[in-house]
mmCIF file of C-alpha atoms and ligand atoms in Angstrom:
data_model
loop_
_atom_site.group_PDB
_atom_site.id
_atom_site.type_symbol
_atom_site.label_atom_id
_atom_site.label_comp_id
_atom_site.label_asym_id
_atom_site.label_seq_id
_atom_site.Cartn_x
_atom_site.Cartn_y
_atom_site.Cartn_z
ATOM 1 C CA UNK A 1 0.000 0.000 0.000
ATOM 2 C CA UNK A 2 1.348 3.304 -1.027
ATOM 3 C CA UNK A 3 0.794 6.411 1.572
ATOM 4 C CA UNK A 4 1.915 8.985 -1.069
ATOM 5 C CA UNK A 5 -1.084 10.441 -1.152
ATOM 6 C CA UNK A 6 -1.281 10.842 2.735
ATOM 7 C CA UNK A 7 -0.624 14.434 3.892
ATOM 8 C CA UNK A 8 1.962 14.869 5.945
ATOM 9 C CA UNK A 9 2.185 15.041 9.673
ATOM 10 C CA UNK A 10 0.153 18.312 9.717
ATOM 11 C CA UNK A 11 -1.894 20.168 12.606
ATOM 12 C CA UNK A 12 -5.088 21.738 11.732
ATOM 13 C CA UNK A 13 -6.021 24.284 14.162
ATOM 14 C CA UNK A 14 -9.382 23.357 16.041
ATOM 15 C CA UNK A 15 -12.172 23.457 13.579
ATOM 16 C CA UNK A 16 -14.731 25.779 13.865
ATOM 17 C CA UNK A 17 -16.646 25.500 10.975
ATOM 18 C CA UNK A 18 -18.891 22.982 10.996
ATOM 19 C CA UNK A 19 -18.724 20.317 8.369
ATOM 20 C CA UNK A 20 -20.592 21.101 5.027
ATOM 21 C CA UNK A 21 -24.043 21.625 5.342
ATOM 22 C CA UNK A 22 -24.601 18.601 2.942
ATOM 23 C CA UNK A 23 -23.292 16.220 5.362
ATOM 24 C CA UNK A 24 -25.276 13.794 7.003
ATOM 25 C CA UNK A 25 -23.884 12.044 10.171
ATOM 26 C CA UNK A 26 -24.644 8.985 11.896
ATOM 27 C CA UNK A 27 -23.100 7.901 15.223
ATOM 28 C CA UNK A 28 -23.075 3.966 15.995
ATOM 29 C CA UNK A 29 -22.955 4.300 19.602
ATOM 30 C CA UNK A 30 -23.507 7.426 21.765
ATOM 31 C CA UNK A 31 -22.084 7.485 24.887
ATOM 32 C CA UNK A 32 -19.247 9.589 26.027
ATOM 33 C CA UNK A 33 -17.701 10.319 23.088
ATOM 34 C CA UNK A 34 -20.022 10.742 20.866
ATOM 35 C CA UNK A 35 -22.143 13.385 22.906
ATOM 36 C CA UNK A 36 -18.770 14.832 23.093
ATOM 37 C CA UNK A 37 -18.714 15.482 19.614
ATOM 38 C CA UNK A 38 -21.773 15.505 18.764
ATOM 39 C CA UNK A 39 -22.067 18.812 21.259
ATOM 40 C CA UNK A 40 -18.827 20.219 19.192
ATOM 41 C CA UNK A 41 -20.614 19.826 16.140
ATOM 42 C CA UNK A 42 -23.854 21.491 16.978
ATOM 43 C CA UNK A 43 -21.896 24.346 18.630
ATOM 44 C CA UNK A 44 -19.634 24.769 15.348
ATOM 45 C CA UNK A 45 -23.485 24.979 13.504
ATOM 46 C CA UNK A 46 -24.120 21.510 12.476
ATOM 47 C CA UNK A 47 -27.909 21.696 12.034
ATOM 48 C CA UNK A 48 -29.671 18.709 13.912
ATOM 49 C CA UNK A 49 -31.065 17.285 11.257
ATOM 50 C CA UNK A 50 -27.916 16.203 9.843
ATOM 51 C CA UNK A 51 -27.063 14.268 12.494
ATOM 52 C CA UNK A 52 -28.420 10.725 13.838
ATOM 53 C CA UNK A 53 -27.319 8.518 16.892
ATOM 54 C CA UNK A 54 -27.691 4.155 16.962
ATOM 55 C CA UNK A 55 -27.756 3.844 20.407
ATOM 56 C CA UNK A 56 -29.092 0.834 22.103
ATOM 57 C CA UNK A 57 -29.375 2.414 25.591
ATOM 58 C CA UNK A 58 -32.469 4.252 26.049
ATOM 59 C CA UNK A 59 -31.624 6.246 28.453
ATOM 60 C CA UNK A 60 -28.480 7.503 26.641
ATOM 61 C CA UNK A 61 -31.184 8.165 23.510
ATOM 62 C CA UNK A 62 -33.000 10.307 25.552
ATOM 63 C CA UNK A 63 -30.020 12.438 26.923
ATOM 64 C CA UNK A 64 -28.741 12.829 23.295
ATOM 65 C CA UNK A 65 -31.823 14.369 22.135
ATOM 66 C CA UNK A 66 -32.778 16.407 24.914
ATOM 67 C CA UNK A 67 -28.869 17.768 24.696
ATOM 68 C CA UNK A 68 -28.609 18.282 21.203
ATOM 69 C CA UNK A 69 -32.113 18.135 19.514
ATOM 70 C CA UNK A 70 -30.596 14.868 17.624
ATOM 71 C CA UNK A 71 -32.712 11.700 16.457
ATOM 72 C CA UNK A 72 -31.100 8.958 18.203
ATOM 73 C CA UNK A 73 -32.847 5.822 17.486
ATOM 74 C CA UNK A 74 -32.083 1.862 17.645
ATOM 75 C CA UNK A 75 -33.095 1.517 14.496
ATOM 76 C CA UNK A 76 -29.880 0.879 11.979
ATOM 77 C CA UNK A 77 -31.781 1.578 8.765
ATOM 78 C CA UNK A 78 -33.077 4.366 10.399
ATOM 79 C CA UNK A 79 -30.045 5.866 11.454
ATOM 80 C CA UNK A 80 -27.842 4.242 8.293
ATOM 81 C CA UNK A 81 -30.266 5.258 5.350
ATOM 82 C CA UNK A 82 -28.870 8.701 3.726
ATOM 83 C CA UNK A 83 -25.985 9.040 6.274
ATOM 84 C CA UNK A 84 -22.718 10.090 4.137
ATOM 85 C CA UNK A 85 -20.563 9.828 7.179
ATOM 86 C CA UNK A 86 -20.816 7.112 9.563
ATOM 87 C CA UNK A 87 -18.682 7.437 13.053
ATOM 88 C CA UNK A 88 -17.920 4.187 14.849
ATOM 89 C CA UNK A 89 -17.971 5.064 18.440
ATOM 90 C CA UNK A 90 -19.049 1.923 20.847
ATOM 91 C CA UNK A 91 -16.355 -0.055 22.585
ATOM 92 C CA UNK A 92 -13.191 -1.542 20.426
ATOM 93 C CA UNK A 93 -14.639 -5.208 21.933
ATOM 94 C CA UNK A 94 -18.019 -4.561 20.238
ATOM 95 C CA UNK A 95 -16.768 -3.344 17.056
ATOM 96 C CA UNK A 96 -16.366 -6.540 15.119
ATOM 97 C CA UNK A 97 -19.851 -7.672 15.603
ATOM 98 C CA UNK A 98 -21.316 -4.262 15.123
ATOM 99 C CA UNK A 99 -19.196 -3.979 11.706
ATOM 100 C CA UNK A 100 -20.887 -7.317 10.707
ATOM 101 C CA UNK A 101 -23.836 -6.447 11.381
ATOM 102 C CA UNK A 102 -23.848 -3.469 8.665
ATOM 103 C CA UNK A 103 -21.115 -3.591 6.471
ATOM 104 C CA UNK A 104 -23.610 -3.648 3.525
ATOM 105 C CA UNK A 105 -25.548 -0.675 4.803
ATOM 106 C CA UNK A 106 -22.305 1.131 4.910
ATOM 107 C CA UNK A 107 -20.821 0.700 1.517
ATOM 108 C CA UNK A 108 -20.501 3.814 -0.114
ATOM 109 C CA UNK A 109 -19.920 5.868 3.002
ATOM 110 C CA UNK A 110 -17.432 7.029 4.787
ATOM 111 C CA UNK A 111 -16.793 5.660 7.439
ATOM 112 C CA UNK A 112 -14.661 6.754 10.548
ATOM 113 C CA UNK A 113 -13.599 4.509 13.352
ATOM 114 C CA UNK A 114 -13.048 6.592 16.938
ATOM 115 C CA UNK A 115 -12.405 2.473 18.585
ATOM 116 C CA UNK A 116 -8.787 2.952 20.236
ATOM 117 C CA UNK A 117 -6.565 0.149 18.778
ATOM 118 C CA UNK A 118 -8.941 -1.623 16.363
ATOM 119 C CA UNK A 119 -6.416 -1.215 12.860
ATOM 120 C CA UNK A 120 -8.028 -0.363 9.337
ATOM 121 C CA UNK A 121 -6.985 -3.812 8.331
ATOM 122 C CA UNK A 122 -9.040 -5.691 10.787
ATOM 123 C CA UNK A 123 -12.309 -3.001 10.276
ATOM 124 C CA UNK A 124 -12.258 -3.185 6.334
ATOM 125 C CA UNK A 125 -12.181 -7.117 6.999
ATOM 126 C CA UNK A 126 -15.153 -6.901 9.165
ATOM 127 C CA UNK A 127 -16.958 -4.423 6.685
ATOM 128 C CA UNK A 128 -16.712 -6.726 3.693
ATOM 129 C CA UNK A 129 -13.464 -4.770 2.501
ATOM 130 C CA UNK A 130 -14.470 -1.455 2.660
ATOM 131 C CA UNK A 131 -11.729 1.421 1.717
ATOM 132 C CA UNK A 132 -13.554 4.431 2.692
ATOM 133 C CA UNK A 133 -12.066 3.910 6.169
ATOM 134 C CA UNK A 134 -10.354 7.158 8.305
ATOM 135 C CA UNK A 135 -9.187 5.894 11.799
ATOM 136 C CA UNK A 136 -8.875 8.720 14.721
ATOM 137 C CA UNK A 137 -7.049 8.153 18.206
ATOM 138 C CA UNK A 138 -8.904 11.409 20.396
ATOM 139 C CA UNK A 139 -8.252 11.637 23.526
ATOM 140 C CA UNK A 140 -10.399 12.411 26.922
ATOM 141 C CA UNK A 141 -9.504 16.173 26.994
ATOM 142 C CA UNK A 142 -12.188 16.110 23.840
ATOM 143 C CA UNK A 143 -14.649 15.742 26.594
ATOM 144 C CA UNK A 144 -14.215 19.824 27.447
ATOM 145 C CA UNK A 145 -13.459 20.111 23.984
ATOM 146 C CA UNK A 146 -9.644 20.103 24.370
ATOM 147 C CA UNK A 147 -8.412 17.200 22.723
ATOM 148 C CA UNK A 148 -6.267 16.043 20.265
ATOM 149 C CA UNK A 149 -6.491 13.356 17.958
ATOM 150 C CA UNK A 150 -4.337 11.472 15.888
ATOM 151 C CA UNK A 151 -6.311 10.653 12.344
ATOM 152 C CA UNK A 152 -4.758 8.283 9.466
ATOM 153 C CA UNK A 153 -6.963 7.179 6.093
ATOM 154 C CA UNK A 154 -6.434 4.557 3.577
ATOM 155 C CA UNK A 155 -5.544 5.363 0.427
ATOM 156 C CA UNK A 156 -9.272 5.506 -1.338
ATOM 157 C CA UNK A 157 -10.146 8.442 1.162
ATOM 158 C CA UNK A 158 -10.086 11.285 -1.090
ATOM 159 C CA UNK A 159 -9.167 14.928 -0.119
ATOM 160 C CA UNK A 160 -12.591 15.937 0.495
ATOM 161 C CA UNK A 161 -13.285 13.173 2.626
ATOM 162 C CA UNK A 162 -10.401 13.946 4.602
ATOM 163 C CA UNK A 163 -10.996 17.821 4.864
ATOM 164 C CA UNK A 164 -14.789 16.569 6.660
ATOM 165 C CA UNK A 165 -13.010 13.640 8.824
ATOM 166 C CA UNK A 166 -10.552 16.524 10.173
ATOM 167 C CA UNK A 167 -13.788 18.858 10.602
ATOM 168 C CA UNK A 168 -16.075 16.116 12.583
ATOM 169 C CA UNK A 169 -12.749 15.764 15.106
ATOM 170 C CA UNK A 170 -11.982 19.244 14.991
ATOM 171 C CA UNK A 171 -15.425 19.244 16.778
ATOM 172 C CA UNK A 172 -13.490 18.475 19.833
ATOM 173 C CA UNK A 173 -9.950 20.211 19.563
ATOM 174 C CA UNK A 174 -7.206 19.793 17.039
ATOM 175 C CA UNK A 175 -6.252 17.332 14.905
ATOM 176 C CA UNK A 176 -2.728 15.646 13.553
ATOM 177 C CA UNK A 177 -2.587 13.289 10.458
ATOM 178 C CA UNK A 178 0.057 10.402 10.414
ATOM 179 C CA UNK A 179 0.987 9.096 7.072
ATOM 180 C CA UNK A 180 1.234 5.885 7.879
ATOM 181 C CA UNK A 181 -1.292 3.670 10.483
ATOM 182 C CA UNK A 182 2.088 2.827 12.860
ATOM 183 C CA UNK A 183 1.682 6.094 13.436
ATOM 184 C CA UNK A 184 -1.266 5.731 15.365
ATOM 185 C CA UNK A 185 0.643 3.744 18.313
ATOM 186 C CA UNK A 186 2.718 6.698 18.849
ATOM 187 C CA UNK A 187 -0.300 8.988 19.075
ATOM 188 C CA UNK A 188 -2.037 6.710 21.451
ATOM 189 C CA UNK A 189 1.641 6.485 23.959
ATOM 190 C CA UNK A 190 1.876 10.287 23.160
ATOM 191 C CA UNK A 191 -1.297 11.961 23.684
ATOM 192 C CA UNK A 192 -3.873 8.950 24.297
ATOM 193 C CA UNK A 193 -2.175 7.738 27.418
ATOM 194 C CA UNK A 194 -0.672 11.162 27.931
ATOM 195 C CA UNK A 195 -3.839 13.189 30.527
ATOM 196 C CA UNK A 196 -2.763 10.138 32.781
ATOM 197 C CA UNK A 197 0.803 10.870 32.320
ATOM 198 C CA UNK A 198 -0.213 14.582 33.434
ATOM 199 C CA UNK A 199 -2.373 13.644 36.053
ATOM 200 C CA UNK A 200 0.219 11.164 37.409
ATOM 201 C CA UNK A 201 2.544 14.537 37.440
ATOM 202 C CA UNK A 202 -0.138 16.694 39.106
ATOM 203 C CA UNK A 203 -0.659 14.254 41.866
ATOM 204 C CA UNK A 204 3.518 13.975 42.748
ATOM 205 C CA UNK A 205 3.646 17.792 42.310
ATOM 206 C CA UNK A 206 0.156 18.288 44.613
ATOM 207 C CA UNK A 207 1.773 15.792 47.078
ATOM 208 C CA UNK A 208 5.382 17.663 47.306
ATOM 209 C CA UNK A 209 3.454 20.865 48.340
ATOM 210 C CA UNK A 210 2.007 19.050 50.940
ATOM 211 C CA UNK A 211 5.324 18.020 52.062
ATOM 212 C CA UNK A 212 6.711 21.303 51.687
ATOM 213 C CA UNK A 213 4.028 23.116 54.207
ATOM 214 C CA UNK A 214 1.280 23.920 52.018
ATOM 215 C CA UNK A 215 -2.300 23.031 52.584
ATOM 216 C CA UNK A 216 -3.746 20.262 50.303
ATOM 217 C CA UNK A 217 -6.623 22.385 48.652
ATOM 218 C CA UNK A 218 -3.689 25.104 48.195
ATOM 219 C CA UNK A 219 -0.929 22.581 46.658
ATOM 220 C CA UNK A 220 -3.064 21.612 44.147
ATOM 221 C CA UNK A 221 -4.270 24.872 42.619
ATOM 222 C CA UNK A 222 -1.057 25.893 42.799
ATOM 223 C CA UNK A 223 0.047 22.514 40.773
ATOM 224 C CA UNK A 224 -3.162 22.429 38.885
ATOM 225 C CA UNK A 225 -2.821 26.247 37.500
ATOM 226 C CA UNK A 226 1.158 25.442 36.912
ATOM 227 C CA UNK A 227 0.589 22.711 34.486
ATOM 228 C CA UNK A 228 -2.188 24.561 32.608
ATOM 229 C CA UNK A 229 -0.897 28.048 32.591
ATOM 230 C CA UNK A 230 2.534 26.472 31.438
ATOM 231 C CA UNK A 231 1.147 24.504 28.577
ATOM 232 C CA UNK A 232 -0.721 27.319 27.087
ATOM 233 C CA UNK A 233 2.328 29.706 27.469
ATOM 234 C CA UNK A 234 4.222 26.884 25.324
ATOM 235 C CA UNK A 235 1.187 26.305 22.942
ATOM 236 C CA UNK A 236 1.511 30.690 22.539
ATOM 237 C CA UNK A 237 4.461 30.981 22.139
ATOM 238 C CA UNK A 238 6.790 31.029 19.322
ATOM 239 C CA UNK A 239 9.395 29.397 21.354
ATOM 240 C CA UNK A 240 10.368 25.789 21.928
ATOM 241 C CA UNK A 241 9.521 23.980 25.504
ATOM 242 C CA UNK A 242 13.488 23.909 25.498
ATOM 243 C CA UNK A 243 14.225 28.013 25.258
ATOM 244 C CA UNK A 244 11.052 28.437 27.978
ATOM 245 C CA UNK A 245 12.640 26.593 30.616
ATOM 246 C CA UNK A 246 15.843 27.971 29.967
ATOM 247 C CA UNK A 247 14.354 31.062 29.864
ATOM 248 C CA UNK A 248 13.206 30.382 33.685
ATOM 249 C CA UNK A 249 16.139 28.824 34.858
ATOM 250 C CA UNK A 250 18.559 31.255 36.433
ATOM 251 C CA UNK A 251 21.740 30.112 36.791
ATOM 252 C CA UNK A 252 22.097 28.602 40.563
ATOM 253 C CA UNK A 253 18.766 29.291 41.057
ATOM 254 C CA UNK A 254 15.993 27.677 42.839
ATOM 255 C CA UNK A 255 15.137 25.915 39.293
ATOM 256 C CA UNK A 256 18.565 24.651 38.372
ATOM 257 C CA UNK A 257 18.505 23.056 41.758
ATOM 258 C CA UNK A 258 15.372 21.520 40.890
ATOM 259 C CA UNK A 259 16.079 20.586 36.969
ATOM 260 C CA UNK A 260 19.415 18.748 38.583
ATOM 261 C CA UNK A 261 17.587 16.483 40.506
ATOM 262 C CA UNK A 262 15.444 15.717 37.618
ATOM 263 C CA UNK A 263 18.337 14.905 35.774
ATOM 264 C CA UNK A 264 20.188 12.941 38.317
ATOM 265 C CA UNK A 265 16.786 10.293 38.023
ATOM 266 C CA UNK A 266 16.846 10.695 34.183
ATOM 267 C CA UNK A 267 13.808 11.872 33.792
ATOM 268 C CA UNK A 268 14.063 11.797 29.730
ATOM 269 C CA UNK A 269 15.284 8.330 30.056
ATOM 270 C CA UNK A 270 12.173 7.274 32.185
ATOM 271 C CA UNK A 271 9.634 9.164 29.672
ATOM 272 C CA UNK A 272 10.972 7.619 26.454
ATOM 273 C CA UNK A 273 10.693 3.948 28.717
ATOM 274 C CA UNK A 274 7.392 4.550 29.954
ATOM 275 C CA UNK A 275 5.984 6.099 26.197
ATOM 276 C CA UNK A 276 7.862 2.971 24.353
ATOM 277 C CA UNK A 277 6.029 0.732 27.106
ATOM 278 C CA UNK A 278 2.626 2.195 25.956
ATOM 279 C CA UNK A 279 3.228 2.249 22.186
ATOM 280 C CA UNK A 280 4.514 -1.381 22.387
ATOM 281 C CA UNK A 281 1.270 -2.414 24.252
ATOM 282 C CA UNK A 282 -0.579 -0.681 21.780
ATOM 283 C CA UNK A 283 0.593 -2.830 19.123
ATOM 284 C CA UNK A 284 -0.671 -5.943 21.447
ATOM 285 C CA UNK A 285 -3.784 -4.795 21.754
ATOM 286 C CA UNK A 286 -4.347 -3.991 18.248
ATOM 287 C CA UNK A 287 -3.027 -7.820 17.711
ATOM 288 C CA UNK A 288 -5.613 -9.108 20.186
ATOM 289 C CA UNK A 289 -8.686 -6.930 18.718
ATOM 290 C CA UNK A 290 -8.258 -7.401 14.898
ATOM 291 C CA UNK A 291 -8.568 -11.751 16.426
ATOM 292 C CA UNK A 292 -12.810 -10.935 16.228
HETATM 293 N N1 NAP B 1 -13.784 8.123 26.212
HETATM 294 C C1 NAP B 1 -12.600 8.501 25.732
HETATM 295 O O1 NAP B 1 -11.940 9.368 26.254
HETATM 296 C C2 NAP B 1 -12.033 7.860 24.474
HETATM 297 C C3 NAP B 1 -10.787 8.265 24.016
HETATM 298 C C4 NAP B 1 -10.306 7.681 22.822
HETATM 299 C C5 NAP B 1 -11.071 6.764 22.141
HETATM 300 N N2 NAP B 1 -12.278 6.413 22.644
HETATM 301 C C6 NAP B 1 -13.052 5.403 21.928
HETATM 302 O O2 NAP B 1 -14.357 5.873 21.733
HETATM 303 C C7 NAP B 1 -15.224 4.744 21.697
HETATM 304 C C8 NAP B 1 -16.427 5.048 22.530
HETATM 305 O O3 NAP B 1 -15.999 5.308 23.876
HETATM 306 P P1 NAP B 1 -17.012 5.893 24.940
HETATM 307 O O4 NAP B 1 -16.230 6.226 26.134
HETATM 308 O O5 NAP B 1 -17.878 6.930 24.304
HETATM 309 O O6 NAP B 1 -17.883 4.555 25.189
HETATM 310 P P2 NAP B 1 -19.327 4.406 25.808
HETATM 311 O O7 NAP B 1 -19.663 5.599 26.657
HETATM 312 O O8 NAP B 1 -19.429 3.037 26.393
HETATM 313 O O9 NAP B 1 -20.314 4.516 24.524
HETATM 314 C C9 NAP B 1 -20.606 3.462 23.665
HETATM 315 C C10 NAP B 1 -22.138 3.347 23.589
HETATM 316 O O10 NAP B 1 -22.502 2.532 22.472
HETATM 317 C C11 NAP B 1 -23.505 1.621 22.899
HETATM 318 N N3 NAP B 1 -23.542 0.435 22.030
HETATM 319 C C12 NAP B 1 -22.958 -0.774 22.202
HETATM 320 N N4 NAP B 1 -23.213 -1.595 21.170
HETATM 321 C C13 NAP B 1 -23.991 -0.887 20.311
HETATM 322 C C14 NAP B 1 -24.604 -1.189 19.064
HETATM 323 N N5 NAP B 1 -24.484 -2.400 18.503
HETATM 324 N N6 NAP B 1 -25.320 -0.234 18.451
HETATM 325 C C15 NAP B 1 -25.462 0.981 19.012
HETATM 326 N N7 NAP B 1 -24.929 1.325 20.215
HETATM 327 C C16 NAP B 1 -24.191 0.402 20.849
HETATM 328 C C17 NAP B 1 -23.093 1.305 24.305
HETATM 329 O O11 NAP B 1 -24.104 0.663 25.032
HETATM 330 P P3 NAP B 1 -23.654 -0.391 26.204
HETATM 331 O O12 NAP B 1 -23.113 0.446 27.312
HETATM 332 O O13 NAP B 1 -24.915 -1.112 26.540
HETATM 333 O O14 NAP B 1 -22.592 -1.303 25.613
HETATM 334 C C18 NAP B 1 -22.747 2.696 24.829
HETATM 335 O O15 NAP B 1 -23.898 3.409 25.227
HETATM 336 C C19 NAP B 1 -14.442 3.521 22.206
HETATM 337 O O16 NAP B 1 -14.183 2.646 21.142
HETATM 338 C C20 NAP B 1 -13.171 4.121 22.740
HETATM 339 O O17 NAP B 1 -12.047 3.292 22.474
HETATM 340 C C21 NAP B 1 -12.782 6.935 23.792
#
């Protein structure tokens, strides 16, 4: 397979325009992540008439149209019929059955697949080899609209197609193409696994306050408004991560002393372990769920 026609490793700035009025949706699952951008779409002016919800929970029907005004039904022709885009959003364990179950109401569409670790390989098997497949890696910051997410396509996804994949996730933050699908297991030990890495950070940093005198609820606004305020200085600026903590780091100073004892534990070393951990389980996973 040839990824010439792949664009390159490219950010597209959060997408506020909502996909082409033309579009018609359909979500095959709607729980988190799907009312998470389903919400992003409606707020970037998706009318919602153009979108639909499969959703065998009918409670979480309910919730999705009193939220967004959006038919969500349990119905597949119902949702299926006329859809041009069709998101695959229920768990990566239910996918193969649920692909089964309408890869001839599908044919013809694009279709994207939001299942973390399920490969185009295994879902254009399942489909009845479909080619109109785009695969996207978000992650849960798309829940407050924050996210990233890591998209690939296979070759037969045109331009345009790609331009309204890159819209729909936009919904929820910003996204990043990878030209090939390996790609994807470096997104997922980058920025799928990464809030945890973060959080994991907060709590040490929340938890050294402590020790250092401050008051719990204190330590971890402190921490909290550190690690936020810092990443959107760095996402501002014209700088690299590298000049901004030099650029903080007197010489001698209270952050030398503290960048030393980072160093001493190697904490490169331990990142580039712990990432290479996650991106080499990702490839496991993807082994055991393309075995439906
Ligand atoms: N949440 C995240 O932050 C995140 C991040 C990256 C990727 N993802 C991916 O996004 C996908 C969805 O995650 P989620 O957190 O939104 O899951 P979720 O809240 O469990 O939503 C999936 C929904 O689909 C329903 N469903 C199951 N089988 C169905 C079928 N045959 N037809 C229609 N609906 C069906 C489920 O019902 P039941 O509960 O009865 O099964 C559930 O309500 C997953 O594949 C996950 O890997 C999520």
């Amino acid at each position: 397979m040839s990824f010439a026609a792949q664009p390159s490793a490219t950010s597209i700035a959060s997408a506020t325009a909502a996909p082409p009025a033309h579009a018609r949706l359909a979500f095959v699952g709607g729980g988190n992540m799907a009312a998470a951008l389903i919400g992003g779409l409606r707020d970037a002016g998706t009318p919602a008439e153009a979108i639909r919800v499969l959703e065998i929970q009918p409670a979480a029907r309910e919730v999705l149209h009193q939220r967004f005004g959006v038919m969500a039904s349990d119905a597949a022709d119902v949702v299926l019929d006329g859809a041009d885009v069709v998101v695959l959003a229920v768990k990566p364990q239910q996918l193969a059955a649920v692909c089964r179950s309408m890869a001839q109401a599908l044919e013809g569409k694009l279709v994207i697949s939001i299942a973390a670790g399920v490969r185009t390989a295994d879902l254009s098997r399942w489909l009845g080899g479909h080619a109109l497949l785009v695969r996207a890696m978000p992650n849960t910051p798309a829940l407050i609209r924050a996210g990233v997410t890591g998209l690939f396509a296979l070759e037969a996804v045109d331009a345009g197609r790609r331009a309204l994949a890159a819209q729909l996730l936009g919904a929820v933050g910003t996204v990043v193409w990878v030209p090939a699908e390996a790609g994807l297991d470096a997104v997922t030990a980058i920025s799928g696994s990464g809030p945890a890495y973060v959080f994991h950070f907060l709590e040490g940093l929340i938890a050294a306050g402590q020790a250092l005198g401050l008051d719990p609820a204190t330590a971890q606004q402190l921490a909290l408004e550190t690690v936020a305020g810092s990443a959107r200085l760095a996402l501002e600026s014209e700088e690299t991560p590298a000049t901004l903590r030099v650029r903080v780091t007197s010489p001698n100073g209270t952050t030398q002393a503290a960048l030393e004892r980072f160093a001493q534990g190697d904490l490169p070393g331990l990142i580039a372990a712990a990432t290479r951990a996650a991106a080499d389980r990702a490839v496991e996973l993807g082994d055991q769920l393309g075995q439906g």
